[in-house]
Amino acid sequence: MKYQRIKGTVDILPSETGKWIYLEEIIRNVMARFNYKEIRVPMFEATELFARGIGEGTDIVNKEMYTFTDQGSRSITLRPEATASVVRCYIEESLGKKAPLTKVYYIGPMFRQEKPQKGRQRQFHQFGAEALGSADPRIDAEIIAVSVQVLKDCGINQYEVALNSVATPQVRAKHREKLLEFVRPIASQFPEVDREKIDRNPLRLFDSKLELTQQLLQGAPLLEEFYDDEVRRDFDIVKETLTRLGIPYASDPRLVRGLDYYTRTAFEIRSPLLGAQDSLSGGGRYDLLVEELGGDPTPAVGFAAGMERTLIVMEAIGKSDYGEKPLDVFVIGESEAERKQALLLAKQLRDSGKTVDLDYLARSQKAQMKEASRQNARFALFVFADDIPGGRFQLKNLASGDQQTLSVDEIIKSIKFPASSGSPS
Ligand code: HAM
């Protein structure tokens, strides 16, 4: 029996984790600069939380959740996203009573049973931020700024911020009525996948990737025609703040998100370097979700971005330096006595904070030298039996070829700055 990973899951190999750690460090750094604190919520929750939170009519809830019954006959779902869980935690832990504005971020795996393709997996990773407690549209702009800043710090300068306001349920109800008047008489002409949206949520028609649907929608009433003064004012403040912050955006009156909880601001950040799955990040305001899930009415806004997609774009722009720490020293000894001494030297160097490796495969001195080069070690430390009594060993700088005979203390002092990797002084 040969086991294989489950379709839509990916092994992140040791040669790739450096990129992930690099990205995670950028995320943590940006979040700290904007004063968001990390929150770690469980990987699974009661199914009901996601059904209510994300919306019964969404593809995520209807088709994509990994739901199972546990040994206690409870319906459990692997989280398809983290906003519902963060809100559940916010209510359960009364976070709103501990601080007037709660700003949190998360990094971690999410699970959706979608058709796998480039940039789309069944276990994928998101980072995201949520700000709960403020209705100020300027924090909507901050959330977008956080998402953009991570991209910038990753070296990604080519992206588009698509912005819309999905208004309020009252505004949407008025629009829905007029949209249905427009769509119903031509309902039979819509492609089958989109036809079912007419009764469930006709606004989602605008999100269709099918040409025919978009053609049929020509001249259909747009949501923005129904905005009330408050919705329009909030949307204007978001736009004005983005301009003030130097973040270019494009209004996209057809932008509809795949989750039901959004009110007012909704946005997506897209990259032309991604294929069909071009959305790097998405989010918006969800002023009714806390109440919907049993908490006090609390305005909130947030975003989540795909980490695989961010890494795909970084690779596409040719990024290759992920700041991985090189191996400082490979300690080389061949005879039994030399190997014992090598082990001791490795311990002393590691105790002093150096990154060190040595041979466990009974290789010859020459093969160990090769291994040191293969691992791009900065230095090789040779242990010769004759040097053991004097306690001074030969340290070779593998970049310059310089070699010096040094005591352990001198070795530790000379291997200081990985960046310079100059010859031992
Ligand atoms: P979402 O648009 O469903 O929003 O997902 C956000 C991002 O996660 C997408 O833009 C994409 O980069 C990535 N993503 C989604 N599905 C997959 C997949 N199957 N494979 C790879 N990447 C994927 C949310 O999840 C909301 N919780 C965002 C939010 C937070 N809204 C308010 N707060």
XYZ file of C-alpha atoms and ligand atoms in Angstrom:
458
model
C 0.000 0.000 0.000
C 1.410 3.357 -1.027
C -0.228 6.265 0.713
C -0.776 9.536 -1.065
C -1.821 12.893 0.245
C -5.514 13.735 -0.023
C -6.484 15.521 -3.231
C -6.251 19.283 -2.811
C -3.725 19.104 0.035
C -0.054 19.952 -0.341
C 3.124 18.997 1.484
C 5.241 22.043 2.186
C 8.738 20.582 1.887
C 11.763 21.541 4.021
C 13.201 23.311 0.978
C 10.054 25.489 0.825
C 9.360 26.323 4.458
C 11.915 29.158 4.357
C 9.570 31.114 2.054
C 6.657 30.512 4.380
C 8.599 31.663 7.426
C 9.733 34.743 5.484
C 6.122 35.603 4.576
C 4.920 34.945 8.118
C 7.570 37.292 9.486
C 6.452 40.058 7.117
C 2.829 39.513 8.181
C 3.697 39.631 11.897
C 5.805 42.715 11.377
C 3.065 44.587 9.476
C 0.405 43.549 12.000
C 2.588 44.861 14.844
C 3.066 48.184 13.037
C -0.723 48.571 12.773
C -1.222 47.282 16.359
C -3.138 44.066 15.584
C -2.548 41.241 18.093
C -2.500 37.598 17.120
C -5.486 35.402 17.941
C -5.458 31.606 17.573
C -8.882 30.058 17.231
C -9.621 26.320 16.812
C -9.343 24.543 13.481
C -12.876 23.152 13.865
C -16.153 24.470 15.214
C -19.831 23.515 15.438
C -21.169 23.344 11.853
C -24.003 25.678 12.828
C -21.547 28.539 13.444
C -20.384 28.558 9.822
C -23.847 27.861 8.394
C -25.239 30.910 10.187
C -22.157 33.052 9.952
C -21.197 32.598 6.304
C -24.791 32.078 5.122
C -26.932 29.079 4.204
C -27.177 30.213 0.594
C -23.438 30.410 -0.116
C -21.333 27.950 -2.094
C -19.012 27.595 0.879
C -21.778 26.332 3.152
C -23.693 24.397 0.502
C -20.909 22.672 -1.345
C -17.506 23.173 0.167
C -17.454 22.449 3.889
C -15.637 19.486 5.404
C -18.328 18.413 7.813
C -18.351 15.249 9.901
C -20.077 13.796 12.904
C -17.787 13.257 15.875
C -17.898 10.358 18.372
C -20.410 12.335 20.426
C -22.806 12.680 17.453
C -22.032 16.405 17.086
C -21.812 17.990 13.661
C -18.339 19.474 13.312
C -16.828 21.468 10.430
C -13.199 22.191 9.593
C -13.049 25.977 9.354
C -13.474 27.257 5.776
C -12.479 30.747 6.997
C -11.730 32.385 10.324
C -14.062 35.384 10.638
C -16.973 33.383 12.084
C -14.620 31.758 14.616
C -13.103 35.104 15.610
C -16.602 36.508 16.161
C -17.616 33.424 18.168
C -14.527 33.913 20.356
C -15.127 37.677 20.618
C -18.611 37.002 22.019
C -17.690 33.994 24.161
C -14.695 35.730 25.761
C -16.423 39.134 26.018
C -13.466 40.731 24.243
C -15.589 43.819 23.609
C -15.746 44.466 27.363
C -11.952 44.226 27.700
C -11.221 46.829 25.027
C -13.448 49.268 23.136
C -11.837 48.299 19.859
C -10.514 44.782 19.301
C -7.852 44.475 16.591
C -6.715 40.901 15.924
C -4.935 38.916 13.225
C -4.496 35.249 12.390
C -2.388 32.994 10.209
C -3.354 29.414 9.504
C -4.918 26.657 7.431
C -8.501 26.765 6.132
C -10.463 23.976 4.444
C -12.805 24.142 1.454
C -13.787 21.290 -0.845
C -13.303 23.196 -4.090
C -11.986 21.879 -7.391
C -8.204 22.018 -6.992
C -6.224 24.047 -9.521
C -3.313 26.488 -9.488
C -3.873 28.788 -6.511
C -6.832 26.789 -5.302
C -6.472 24.012 -2.751
C -8.688 22.162 -0.327
C -6.373 22.860 2.574
C -4.939 26.326 2.015
C -3.580 29.068 4.235
C -4.859 32.512 4.994
C -3.643 35.426 7.007
C -6.207 37.994 7.974
C -7.142 40.774 10.342
C -10.384 41.781 12.020
C -11.259 45.024 13.801
C -14.367 44.771 15.974
C -16.065 47.708 17.668
C -15.850 50.673 15.308
C -18.256 51.884 12.632
C -15.787 54.531 11.428
C -15.273 54.019 7.670
C -11.667 55.085 8.144
C -10.913 51.739 9.754
C -12.194 50.058 6.587
C -9.395 51.928 4.843
C -6.939 50.802 7.544
C -7.905 47.161 6.931
C -7.242 47.612 3.204
C -3.980 49.402 4.039
C -2.831 46.459 6.178
C -3.496 44.020 3.347
C -1.694 46.270 0.852
C 1.277 46.810 3.189
C 1.933 43.065 3.414
C 2.034 42.899 -0.390
C 4.384 45.881 -0.561
C 6.731 44.405 2.039
C 6.748 41.206 -0.032
C 7.950 43.265 -3.005
C 4.596 42.980 -4.799
C 3.745 46.298 -6.452
C 1.389 45.115 -9.148
C -2.105 44.627 -7.759
C -5.543 46.134 -8.084
C -7.819 47.091 -5.237
C -11.444 46.636 -6.345
C -13.881 48.441 -4.083
C -17.629 48.437 -3.646
C -20.281 49.077 -1.041
C -22.824 46.287 -0.692
C -24.871 48.696 1.451
C -27.365 47.477 4.046
C -30.080 44.788 4.013
C -32.716 47.546 3.596
C -31.008 49.002 0.546
C -30.396 45.529 -0.856
C -34.070 44.615 -0.443
C -35.143 47.609 -2.541
C -32.588 46.813 -5.202
C -33.481 43.127 -5.197
C -37.079 43.933 -6.034
C -36.099 46.012 -9.068
C -33.410 43.547 -10.129
C -35.940 40.702 -10.056
C -38.329 42.751 -12.194
C -35.524 43.030 -14.711
C -34.273 39.446 -14.534
C -37.423 37.326 -14.103
C -38.828 37.853 -17.625
C -35.510 36.638 -19.089
C -34.784 34.004 -16.439
C -34.926 31.076 -18.867
C -32.101 32.582 -20.923
C -29.556 32.422 -18.078
C -27.085 29.537 -17.991
C -28.292 26.880 -15.567
C -25.622 27.481 -12.870
C -26.635 31.115 -12.656
C -30.382 30.589 -13.035
C -30.596 29.150 -9.525
C -29.138 32.393 -8.134
C -32.201 34.319 -9.271
C -34.337 33.060 -6.439
C -31.607 32.567 -3.862
C -29.620 35.798 -4.196
C -29.946 37.625 -7.504
C -27.160 40.065 -6.543
C -24.729 37.144 -6.998
C -25.531 37.135 -10.729
C -23.187 40.114 -11.028
C -20.342 37.948 -9.760
C -20.755 35.391 -12.561
C -17.746 34.667 -14.744
C -20.026 33.547 -17.598
C -20.167 35.880 -20.589
C -23.819 35.147 -21.363
C -24.870 36.110 -17.841
C -22.936 39.373 -18.043
C -24.551 40.128 -21.418
C -28.029 39.488 -20.057
C -27.269 41.817 -17.150
C -26.506 44.769 -19.439
C -28.794 47.548 -18.324
C -29.831 45.796 -15.103
C -30.301 48.101 -12.100
C -27.122 48.360 -10.030
C -27.084 48.363 -6.252
C -25.385 51.781 -6.136
C -28.468 53.382 -7.668
C -30.291 52.522 -4.420
C -27.725 53.719 -1.846
C -29.149 55.915 0.889
C -27.275 59.002 2.108
C -25.517 57.215 4.941
C -24.243 54.362 2.771
C -23.021 56.851 0.186
C -21.329 59.037 2.810
C -19.522 56.079 4.424
C -18.395 54.824 1.046
C -17.096 58.283 0.148
C -15.096 58.439 3.386
C -13.512 55.038 2.659
C -12.496 56.225 -0.811
C -11.228 59.577 0.400
C -9.172 57.906 3.157
C -7.621 55.464 0.691
C -6.635 58.395 -1.504
C -5.156 60.165 1.517
C -3.153 57.018 2.305
C -1.909 56.812 -1.286
C -3.666 53.535 -2.052
C -5.033 53.419 -5.605
C -8.366 51.636 -5.999
C -10.996 51.082 -8.653
C -14.696 51.220 -7.902
C -16.336 48.006 -9.025
C -20.124 48.254 -8.684
C -20.409 44.586 -9.638
C -18.178 43.295 -6.853
C -20.112 40.823 -4.738
C -18.377 38.642 -2.190
C -18.922 34.915 -1.740
C -19.900 35.234 1.907
C -23.244 36.577 3.112
C -22.159 38.627 6.108
C -20.963 41.766 4.342
C -22.518 45.205 4.776
C -21.235 48.456 3.268
C -17.538 48.217 2.279
C -16.500 45.138 0.306
C -13.161 44.802 -1.464
C -10.871 42.453 -3.275
C -7.201 42.765 -4.150
C -6.360 41.073 -7.430
C -3.092 40.269 -9.155
C -2.688 40.125 -12.926
C 0.053 37.540 -12.280
C -2.413 34.969 -10.971
C -4.446 33.027 -13.503
C -8.159 32.405 -13.156
C -7.875 32.519 -9.363
C -6.786 36.144 -9.346
C -7.961 37.212 -5.932
C -5.120 37.658 -3.466
C -7.169 39.092 -0.681
C -10.762 39.962 0.143
C -12.786 41.427 2.909
C -15.095 44.124 4.066
C -17.441 45.309 6.752
C -19.779 42.917 8.556
C -21.766 45.092 10.944
C -24.521 42.555 11.622
C -22.527 39.367 12.173
C -21.769 39.742 15.886
C -25.456 40.208 16.623
C -26.405 37.421 14.221
C -24.169 35.059 16.204
C -25.668 36.076 19.547
C -23.548 39.036 20.670
C -24.349 42.690 21.252
C -24.634 44.769 18.075
C -21.004 45.464 17.118
C -19.749 47.020 13.899
C -16.734 45.199 12.446
C -14.502 44.971 9.413
C -11.747 42.634 8.255
C -9.926 40.858 5.462
C -8.216 37.589 4.666
C -5.546 36.874 2.066
C -4.370 33.629 0.507
C -0.792 32.735 1.425
C -0.260 30.241 -1.415
C -1.386 32.916 -3.879
C 0.881 35.525 -2.293
C 3.835 33.143 -2.650
C 2.900 32.356 -6.280
C 3.057 36.079 -7.066
C 6.359 36.534 -5.214
C 7.839 33.737 -7.288
C 6.374 35.192 -10.493
C 8.153 38.502 -9.888
C 11.419 36.600 -9.466
C 11.917 36.834 -5.737
C 14.557 34.325 -4.702
C 16.115 35.657 -1.513
C 13.977 34.627 1.411
C 16.576 35.596 4.021
C 17.296 32.025 5.009
C 20.048 31.682 7.573
C 23.044 29.789 6.229
C 24.742 27.009 8.142
C 27.649 28.617 10.002
C 29.893 25.621 10.481
C 30.265 22.032 9.342
C 32.622 20.202 11.714
C 34.734 17.542 10.041
C 36.433 14.587 11.727
C 37.148 11.116 10.398
C 38.716 8.861 13.050
C 36.896 7.839 16.211
C 38.863 10.318 18.361
C 38.272 13.113 15.849
C 34.541 12.413 15.732
C 34.314 12.538 19.539
C 36.087 15.906 19.523
C 33.902 17.123 16.615
C 30.798 16.353 18.659
C 32.133 18.378 21.578
C 33.087 21.331 19.359
C 29.664 21.266 17.720
C 28.063 21.441 21.162
C 30.224 24.395 22.223
C 29.531 26.299 19.010
C 25.792 25.596 19.228
C 25.785 26.704 22.870
C 27.233 30.004 21.676
C 24.391 30.384 19.143
C 26.038 29.207 15.930
C 24.252 26.936 13.482
C 26.304 23.767 13.245
C 26.168 20.323 11.671
C 28.463 17.324 11.439
C 28.661 13.892 9.882
C 26.629 10.912 11.069
C 27.088 8.772 7.979
C 30.663 7.526 8.553
C 31.833 9.517 5.551
C 35.453 10.200 4.646
C 36.969 13.632 5.267
C 36.688 14.396 1.563
C 33.012 13.404 1.443
C 32.359 15.548 4.505
C 33.966 18.529 2.751
C 31.627 17.955 -0.169
C 28.692 17.850 2.211
C 29.783 21.141 3.786
C 29.753 22.763 0.331
C 26.465 21.136 -0.629
C 24.930 22.694 2.466
C 26.519 26.078 1.673
C 28.186 26.159 5.068
C 30.153 29.355 5.691
C 32.984 27.532 7.459
C 34.436 24.052 7.694
C 36.082 23.226 11.006
C 38.652 20.445 10.648
C 39.438 18.227 13.607
C 42.773 16.462 13.198
C 43.874 13.974 15.862
C 47.208 15.816 16.215
C 45.413 19.093 17.072
C 43.284 17.654 19.871
C 45.840 17.928 22.720
C 46.584 21.615 21.887
C 42.884 22.517 21.581
C 43.442 24.615 18.426
C 41.699 23.628 15.208
C 41.680 24.652 11.586
C 38.791 26.846 10.507
C 38.360 27.279 6.770
C 36.273 30.065 5.260
C 34.599 28.259 2.376
C 33.916 31.445 0.415
C 37.464 32.888 0.485
C 39.433 29.699 1.063
C 41.295 31.355 4.015
C 42.306 28.924 6.725
C 43.429 29.660 10.284
C 44.316 27.655 13.370
C 42.220 28.862 16.288
C 41.062 28.012 19.813
C 37.349 27.433 20.461
C 36.957 30.926 21.908
C 38.645 32.472 18.886
C 36.454 30.416 16.551
C 33.300 31.644 18.314
C 34.485 35.244 18.090
C 35.430 35.019 14.442
C 32.099 33.607 13.257
C 30.021 36.625 14.080
C 28.079 38.138 11.299
C 26.407 35.808 8.820
C 25.795 38.699 6.440
C 29.438 39.658 5.984
C 30.680 36.032 6.009
C 34.171 37.494 5.737
C 37.356 35.671 6.657
C 37.941 34.947 10.340
C 39.765 37.846 11.923
P -12.471 34.829 0.941
O -12.569 35.781 -0.189
O -13.338 33.634 0.917
O -12.716 35.671 2.276
O -10.969 34.357 1.055
C -9.912 35.271 1.150
C -8.714 34.806 0.335
O -8.364 33.456 0.668
C -8.959 34.765 -1.174
O -8.797 36.039 -1.741
C -7.874 33.801 -1.626
O -6.632 34.478 -1.767
C -7.787 32.828 -0.465
N -8.510 31.577 -0.772
C -9.832 31.336 -0.650
N -10.134 30.081 -1.020
C -8.968 29.493 -1.382
C -8.596 28.184 -1.861
N -9.496 27.224 -2.016
N -7.297 27.943 -2.132
C -6.365 28.916 -1.964
N -6.650 30.163 -1.517
C -7.938 30.453 -1.222
C -12.732 35.154 3.531
O -12.325 34.045 3.811
C -13.224 36.117 4.579
N -13.166 35.447 5.903
C -12.411 37.404 4.577
C -12.838 38.367 5.624
C -12.272 38.543 6.851
N -13.862 39.172 5.568
C -13.959 39.870 6.699
N -12.990 39.469 7.487
